[in-house]
Amino acid sequence: IRFTGIGITKKSSSEIYAVQIFCSFNFVNNIELVNGGNQIRSRILGRVRNERLMDLDPINDSASFQTLAQGWAETAARRGKISIHNGDENDSYRRECFGAGGEVGASGIKSDIESTAESLISEYITDSRIRYTGVGISIRNDGAVFFVQLFCSLEFKAQERTPGYDVHRVVSFIVNKENKRREAVSGHSFETASLKMSSVTTEHAQEWANILADSNTINEDPELSRGCVGAGAYSFQIVAIGSNGPEIWHDIFLKKRKLGLLENFKFKFVGSGISLMSNGEFVLVQNFCTWRPPN
């Protein structure tokens, strides 16, 4: 406790009322975030480098984890508390750290926050698997300091998750999973029940996936029937998101169930497009058609 305020009022000549409030931070009318955390961050990172054992690989600063940790610390400062191991911030961290690691956080005053941080990060400094870190510091105008530090054995690199190997693997996983489900539900052979890939609707699906990723939105394509033409041809579209194949597949399953299409196998042709959104998740667009789209 470092600050206090006292209110006194007199009701009568014999009655006096007093109220005293205690707080570890200063009293302010409106909470605001102020600058000044760079020096604290630098000292914490310096301690990490200096205390890392000589026979271990160094722990390097990661711009990606730095941005994530800073956003987490600022959110905590606005809320007045740090939520470690749960919440949207933790989900974002877990989508970027694909290896061993962890997160620590604390709040306090400037004179104490560095010693508090030192006690929290010691286990990661001695962990030989840890190679990357990011520190977030947010200071409020009442003197409160919020600290978040992330550790990971692997560095997040966006290019590893952009269209390429991961895309092919995710799309193949989704289509194979759906075909196995169709075969099990329908009782028909694989050839009878399976989806057929369409290069025409794949092109349109990819175009829409790119648009969604660029605009960071999730919407249905108003021209989803492109490529699905002919008398009696019907189409529908699924837009799903996730950080990997199983997550996307689960989202697709729930949306098909909501539409009542889990047991409708009239839609035998599909085109799939996938792109990476700014939050690190994939957006998958699938255009389904009852008839084979013309080449």
mmCIF file with all atom_site columns, N, CA, C and O in Angstrom, residues 41-70:
data_model
loop_
_atom_site.group_PDB
_atom_site.id
_atom_site.type_symbol
_atom_site.label_atom_id
_atom_site.label_alt_id
_atom_site.label_comp_id
_atom_site.label_asym_id
_atom_site.label_entity_id
_atom_site.label_seq_id
_atom_site.pdbx_PDB_ins_code
_atom_site.Cartn_x
_atom_site.Cartn_y
_atom_site.Cartn_z
_atom_site.occupancy
_atom_site.B_iso_or_equiv
_atom_site.pdbx_formal_charge
_atom_site.auth_seq_id
_atom_site.auth_comp_id
_atom_site.auth_asym_id
_atom_site.auth_atom_id
_atom_site.pdbx_PDB_model_num
ATOM 1   N N  . ARG A 1 41 ? 11.786 -2.978  -20.420 1.00 0.00 ? 41 ARG A N  1
ATOM 2   C CA . ARG A 1 41 ? 11.876 -4.104  -21.349 1.00 0.00 ? 41 ARG A CA 1
ATOM 3   C C  . ARG A 1 41 ? 13.332 -4.441  -21.657 1.00 0.00 ? 41 ARG A C  1
ATOM 4   O O  . ARG A 1 41 ? 13.727 -5.610  -21.650 1.00 0.00 ? 41 ARG A O  1
ATOM 5   N N  . SER A 1 42 ? 14.128 -3.414  -21.917 1.00 0.00 ? 42 SER A N  1
ATOM 6   C CA . SER A 1 42 ? 15.540 -3.635  -22.247 1.00 0.00 ? 42 SER A CA 1
ATOM 7   C C  . SER A 1 42 ? 16.286 -4.303  -21.100 1.00 0.00 ? 42 SER A C  1
ATOM 8   O O  . SER A 1 42 ? 17.121 -5.192  -21.317 1.00 0.00 ? 42 SER A O  1
ATOM 9   N N  . ARG A 1 43 ? 15.991 -3.885  -19.869 1.00 0.00 ? 43 ARG A N  1
ATOM 10  C CA . ARG A 1 43 ? 16.670 -4.483  -18.727 1.00 0.00 ? 43 ARG A CA 1
ATOM 11  C C  . ARG A 1 43 ? 16.263 -5.934  -18.513 1.00 0.00 ? 43 ARG A C  1
ATOM 12  O O  . ARG A 1 43 ? 17.087 -6.777  -18.163 1.00 0.00 ? 43 ARG A O  1
ATOM 13  N N  . ILE A 1 44 ? 14.991 -6.239  -18.744 1.00 0.00 ? 44 ILE A N  1
ATOM 14  C CA . ILE A 1 44 ? 14.524 -7.624  -18.601 1.00 0.00 ? 44 ILE A CA 1
ATOM 15  C C  . ILE A 1 44 ? 15.170 -8.510  -19.661 1.00 0.00 ? 44 ILE A C  1
ATOM 16  O O  . ILE A 1 44 ? 15.649 -9.614  -19.375 1.00 0.00 ? 44 ILE A O  1
ATOM 17  N N  . LEU A 1 45 ? 15.214 -8.028  -20.909 1.00 0.00 ? 45 LEU A N  1
ATOM 18  C CA . LEU A 1 45 ? 15.856 -8.801  -21.974 1.00 0.00 ? 45 LEU A CA 1
ATOM 19  C C  . LEU A 1 45 ? 17.349 -8.955  -21.717 1.00 0.00 ? 45 LEU A C  1
ATOM 20  O O  . LEU A 1 45 ? 17.939 -10.004 -22.003 1.00 0.00 ? 45 LEU A O  1
ATOM 21  N N  . GLY A 1 46 ? 17.971 -7.917  -21.169 1.00 0.00 ? 46 GLY A N  1
ATOM 22  C CA . GLY A 1 46 ? 19.381 -8.011  -20.830 1.00 0.00 ? 46 GLY A CA 1
ATOM 23  C C  . GLY A 1 46 ? 19.640 -9.053  -19.762 1.00 0.00 ? 46 GLY A C  1
ATOM 24  O O  . GLY A 1 46 ? 20.629 -9.804  -19.826 1.00 0.00 ? 46 GLY A O  1
ATOM 25  N N  . ARG A 1 47 ? 18.725 -9.129  -18.793 1.00 0.00 ? 47 ARG A N  1
ATOM 26  C CA . ARG A 1 47 ? 18.867 -10.141 -17.747 1.00 0.00 ? 47 ARG A CA 1
ATOM 27  C C  . ARG A 1 47 ? 18.730 -11.543 -18.330 1.00 0.00 ? 47 ARG A C  1
ATOM 28  O O  . ARG A 1 47 ? 19.436 -12.468 -17.914 1.00 0.00 ? 47 ARG A O  1
ATOM 29  N N  . VAL A 1 48 ? 17.817 -11.692 -19.296 1.00 0.00 ? 48 VAL A N  1
ATOM 30  C CA . VAL A 1 48 ? 17.658 -13.000 -19.944 1.00 0.00 ? 48 VAL A CA 1
ATOM 31  C C  . VAL A 1 48 ? 18.950 -13.415 -20.627 1.00 0.00 ? 48 VAL A C  1
ATOM 32  O O  . VAL A 1 48 ? 19.413 -14.555 -20.498 1.00 0.00 ? 48 VAL A O  1
ATOM 33  N N  . ARG A 1 49 ? 19.567 -12.481 -21.359 1.00 0.00 ? 49 ARG A N  1
ATOM 34  C CA . ARG A 1 49 ? 20.815 -12.793 -22.069 1.00 0.00 ? 49 ARG A CA 1
ATOM 35  C C  . ARG A 1 49 ? 21.956 -13.082 -21.089 1.00 0.00 ? 49 ARG A C  1
ATOM 36  O O  . ARG A 1 49 ? 22.746 -14.007 -21.279 1.00 0.00 ? 49 ARG A O  1
ATOM 37  N N  . ASN A 1 50 ? 22.036 -12.299 -20.035 1.00 0.00 ? 50 ASN A N  1
ATOM 38  C CA . ASN A 1 50 ? 23.155 -12.441 -19.094 1.00 0.00 ? 50 ASN A CA 1
ATOM 39  C C  . ASN A 1 50 ? 23.060 -13.698 -18.244 1.00 0.00 ? 50 ASN A C  1
ATOM 40  O O  . ASN A 1 50 ? 24.085 -14.279 -17.869 1.00 0.00 ? 50 ASN A O  1
ATOM 41  N N  . GLU A 1 51 ? 21.844 -14.126 -17.930 1.00 0.00 ? 51 GLU A N  1
ATOM 42  C CA . GLU A 1 51 ? 21.675 -15.266 -17.042 1.00 0.00 ? 51 GLU A CA 1
ATOM 43  C C  . GLU A 1 51 ? 21.538 -16.587 -17.787 1.00 0.00 ? 51 GLU A C  1
ATOM 44  O O  . GLU A 1 51 ? 21.484 -17.640 -17.159 1.00 0.00 ? 51 GLU A O  1
ATOM 45  N N  . ARG A 1 52 ? 21.469 -16.523 -19.107 1.00 0.00 ? 52 ARG A N  1
ATOM 46  C CA . ARG A 1 52 ? 21.412 -17.756 -19.892 1.00 0.00 ? 52 ARG A CA 1
ATOM 47  C C  . ARG A 1 52 ? 22.744 -18.489 -19.736 1.00 0.00 ? 52 ARG A C  1
ATOM 48  O O  . ARG A 1 52 ? 23.817 -17.906 -19.900 1.00 0.00 ? 52 ARG A O  1
ATOM 49  N N  . LEU A 1 53 ? 22.687 -19.765 -19.426 1.00 0.00 ? 53 LEU A N  1
ATOM 50  C CA . LEU A 1 53 ? 23.906 -20.527 -19.210 1.00 0.00 ? 53 LEU A CA 1
ATOM 51  C C  . LEU A 1 53 ? 24.755 -20.545 -20.472 1.00 0.00 ? 53 LEU A C  1
ATOM 52  O O  . LEU A 1 53 ? 24.245 -20.596 -21.594 1.00 0.00 ? 53 LEU A O  1
ATOM 53  N N  . MET A 1 54 ? 26.062 -20.516 -20.300 1.00 0.00 ? 54 MET A N  1
ATOM 54  C CA . MET A 1 54 ? 26.986 -20.424 -21.421 1.00 0.00 ? 54 MET A CA 1
ATOM 55  C C  . MET A 1 54 ? 26.889 -21.606 -22.373 1.00 0.00 ? 54 MET A C  1
ATOM 56  O O  . MET A 1 54 ? 27.151 -21.492 -23.564 1.00 0.00 ? 54 MET A O  1
ATOM 57  N N  . ASP A 1 55 ? 26.509 -22.784 -21.868 1.00 0.00 ? 55 ASP A N  1
ATOM 58  C CA . ASP A 1 55 ? 26.456 -23.965 -22.722 1.00 0.00 ? 55 ASP A CA 1
ATOM 59  C C  . ASP A 1 55 ? 25.107 -24.129 -23.414 1.00 0.00 ? 55 ASP A C  1
ATOM 60  O O  . ASP A 1 55 ? 24.866 -25.134 -24.076 1.00 0.00 ? 55 ASP A O  1
ATOM 61  N N  . LEU A 1 56 ? 24.209 -23.146 -23.264 1.00 0.00 ? 56 LEU A N  1
ATOM 62  C CA . LEU A 1 56 ? 22.898 -23.192 -23.921 1.00 0.00 ? 56 LEU A CA 1
ATOM 63  C C  . LEU A 1 56 ? 22.855 -22.186 -25.060 1.00 0.00 ? 56 LEU A C  1
ATOM 64  O O  . LEU A 1 56 ? 23.539 -21.160 -25.031 1.00 0.00 ? 56 LEU A O  1
ATOM 65  N N  . ASP A 1 57 ? 22.030 -22.486 -26.070 1.00 0.00 ? 57 ASP A N  1
ATOM 66  C CA . ASP A 1 57 ? 21.838 -21.535 -27.162 1.00 0.00 ? 57 ASP A CA 1
ATOM 67  C C  . ASP A 1 57 ? 21.187 -20.261 -26.622 1.00 0.00 ? 57 ASP A C  1
ATOM 68  O O  . ASP A 1 57 ? 20.359 -20.319 -25.696 1.00 0.00 ? 57 ASP A O  1
ATOM 69  N N  . PRO A 1 58 ? 21.534 -19.111 -27.175 1.00 0.00 ? 58 PRO A N  1
ATOM 70  C CA . PRO A 1 58 ? 20.956 -17.854 -26.677 1.00 0.00 ? 58 PRO A CA 1
ATOM 71  C C  . PRO A 1 58 ? 19.456 -17.772 -26.935 1.00 0.00 ? 58 PRO A C  1
ATOM 72  O O  . PRO A 1 58 ? 18.921 -18.418 -27.840 1.00 0.00 ? 58 PRO A O  1
ATOM 73  N N  . ILE A 1 59 ? 18.773 -16.983 -26.124 1.00 0.00 ? 59 ILE A N  1
ATOM 74  C CA . ILE A 1 59 ? 17.345 -16.696 -26.329 1.00 0.00 ? 59 ILE A CA 1
ATOM 75  C C  . ILE A 1 59 ? 17.264 -15.375 -27.083 1.00 0.00 ? 59 ILE A C  1
ATOM 76  O O  . ILE A 1 59 ? 17.742 -14.341 -26.604 1.00 0.00 ? 59 ILE A O  1
ATOM 77  N N  . ASN A 1 60 ? 16.681 -15.400 -28.267 1.00 0.00 ? 60 ASN A N  1
ATOM 78  C CA . ASN A 1 60 ? 16.641 -14.238 -29.146 1.00 0.00 ? 60 ASN A CA 1
ATOM 79  C C  . ASN A 1 60 ? 15.310 -13.499 -29.057 1.00 0.00 ? 60 ASN A C  1
ATOM 80  O O  . ASN A 1 60 ? 14.262 -14.094 -28.789 1.00 0.00 ? 60 ASN A O  1
ATOM 81  N N  . ASP A 1 61 ? 15.368 -12.195 -29.294 1.00 0.00 ? 61 ASP A N  1
ATOM 82  C CA . ASP A 1 61 ? 14.147 -11.396 -29.367 1.00 0.00 ? 61 ASP A CA 1
ATOM 83  C C  . ASP A 1 61 ? 13.386 -11.768 -30.637 1.00 0.00 ? 61 ASP A C  1
ATOM 84  O O  . ASP A 1 61 ? 13.977 -11.925 -31.697 1.00 0.00 ? 61 ASP A O  1
ATOM 85  N N  . SER A 1 62 ? 12.073 -11.897 -30.527 1.00 0.00 ? 62 SER A N  1
ATOM 86  C CA . SER A 1 62 ? 11.230 -12.192 -31.675 1.00 0.00 ? 62 SER A CA 1
ATOM 87  C C  . SER A 1 62 ? 10.246 -11.042 -31.871 1.00 0.00 ? 62 SER A C  1
ATOM 88  O O  . SER A 1 62 ? 9.502  -10.688 -30.952 1.00 0.00 ? 62 SER A O  1
ATOM 89  N N  . ALA A 1 63 ? 10.250 -10.459 -33.047 1.00 0.00 ? 63 ALA A N  1
ATOM 90  C CA . ALA A 1 63 ? 9.345  -9.338  -33.330 1.00 0.00 ? 63 ALA A CA 1
ATOM 91  C C  . ALA A 1 63 ? 7.887  -9.760  -33.211 1.00 0.00 ? 63 ALA A C  1
ATOM 92  O O  . ALA A 1 63 ? 7.034  -8.997  -32.725 1.00 0.00 ? 63 ALA A O  1
ATOM 93  N N  . SER A 1 64 ? 7.589  -10.986 -33.642 1.00 0.00 ? 64 SER A N  1
ATOM 94  C CA . SER A 1 64 ? 6.216  -11.475 -33.581 1.00 0.00 ? 64 SER A CA 1
ATOM 95  C C  . SER A 1 64 ? 5.747  -11.622 -32.139 1.00 0.00 ? 64 SER A C  1
ATOM 96  O O  . SER A 1 64 ? 4.671  -11.158 -31.764 1.00 0.00 ? 64 SER A O  1
ATOM 97  N N  . PHE A 1 65 ? 6.565  -12.255 -31.295 1.00 0.00 ? 65 PHE A N  1
ATOM 98  C CA . PHE A 1 65 ? 6.194  -12.428 -29.896 1.00 0.00 ? 65 PHE A CA 1
ATOM 99  C C  . PHE A 1 65 ? 6.225  -11.095 -29.145 1.00 0.00 ? 65 PHE A C  1
ATOM 100 O O  . PHE A 1 65 ? 5.465  -10.894 -28.200 1.00 0.00 ? 65 PHE A O  1
ATOM 101 N N  . GLN A 1 66 ? 7.104  -10.185 -29.573 1.00 0.00 ? 66 GLN A N  1
ATOM 102 C CA . GLN A 1 66 ? 7.154  -8.858  -28.974 1.00 0.00 ? 66 GLN A CA 1
ATOM 103 C C  . GLN A 1 66 ? 5.829  -8.127  -29.193 1.00 0.00 ? 66 GLN A C  1
ATOM 104 O O  . GLN A 1 66 ? 5.249  -7.558  -28.265 1.00 0.00 ? 66 GLN A O  1
ATOM 105 N N  . THR A 1 67 ? 5.341  -8.149  -30.433 1.00 0.00 ? 67 THR A N  1
ATOM 106 C CA . THR A 1 67 ? 4.064  -7.495  -30.741 1.00 0.00 ? 67 THR A CA 1
ATOM 107 C C  . THR A 1 67 ? 2.927  -8.117  -29.968 1.00 0.00 ? 67 THR A C  1
ATOM 108 O O  . THR A 1 67 ? 2.057  -7.418  -29.425 1.00 0.00 ? 67 THR A O  1
ATOM 109 N N  . LEU A 1 68 ? 2.913  -9.440  -29.903 1.00 0.00 ? 68 LEU A N  1
ATOM 110 C CA . LEU A 1 68 ? 1.846  -10.146 -29.203 1.00 0.00 ? 68 LEU A CA 1
ATOM 111 C C  . LEU A 1 68 ? 1.876  -9.846  -27.704 1.00 0.00 ? 68 LEU A C  1
ATOM 112 O O  . LEU A 1 68 ? 0.841  -9.586  -27.083 1.00 0.00 ? 68 LEU A O  1
ATOM 113 N N  . ALA A 1 69 ? 3.068  -9.887  -27.107 1.00 0.00 ? 69 ALA A N  1
ATOM 114 C CA . ALA A 1 69 ? 3.207  -9.622  -25.675 1.00 0.00 ? 69 ALA A CA 1
ATOM 115 C C  . ALA A 1 69 ? 2.813  -8.184  -25.331 1.00 0.00 ? 69 ALA A C  1
ATOM 116 O O  . ALA A 1 69 ? 2.163  -7.933  -24.304 1.00 0.00 ? 69 ALA A O  1
ATOM 117 N N  . GLN A 1 70 ? 3.182  -7.230  -26.185 1.00 0.00 ? 70 GLN A N  1
ATOM 118 C CA . GLN A 1 70 ? 2.843  -5.835  -25.924 1.00 0.00 ? 70 GLN A CA 1
ATOM 119 C C  . GLN A 1 70 ? 1.331  -5.626  -25.964 1.00 0.00 ? 70 GLN A C  1
ATOM 120 O O  . GLN A 1 70 ? 0.759  -4.935  -25.117 1.00 0.00 ? 70 GLN A O  1
#
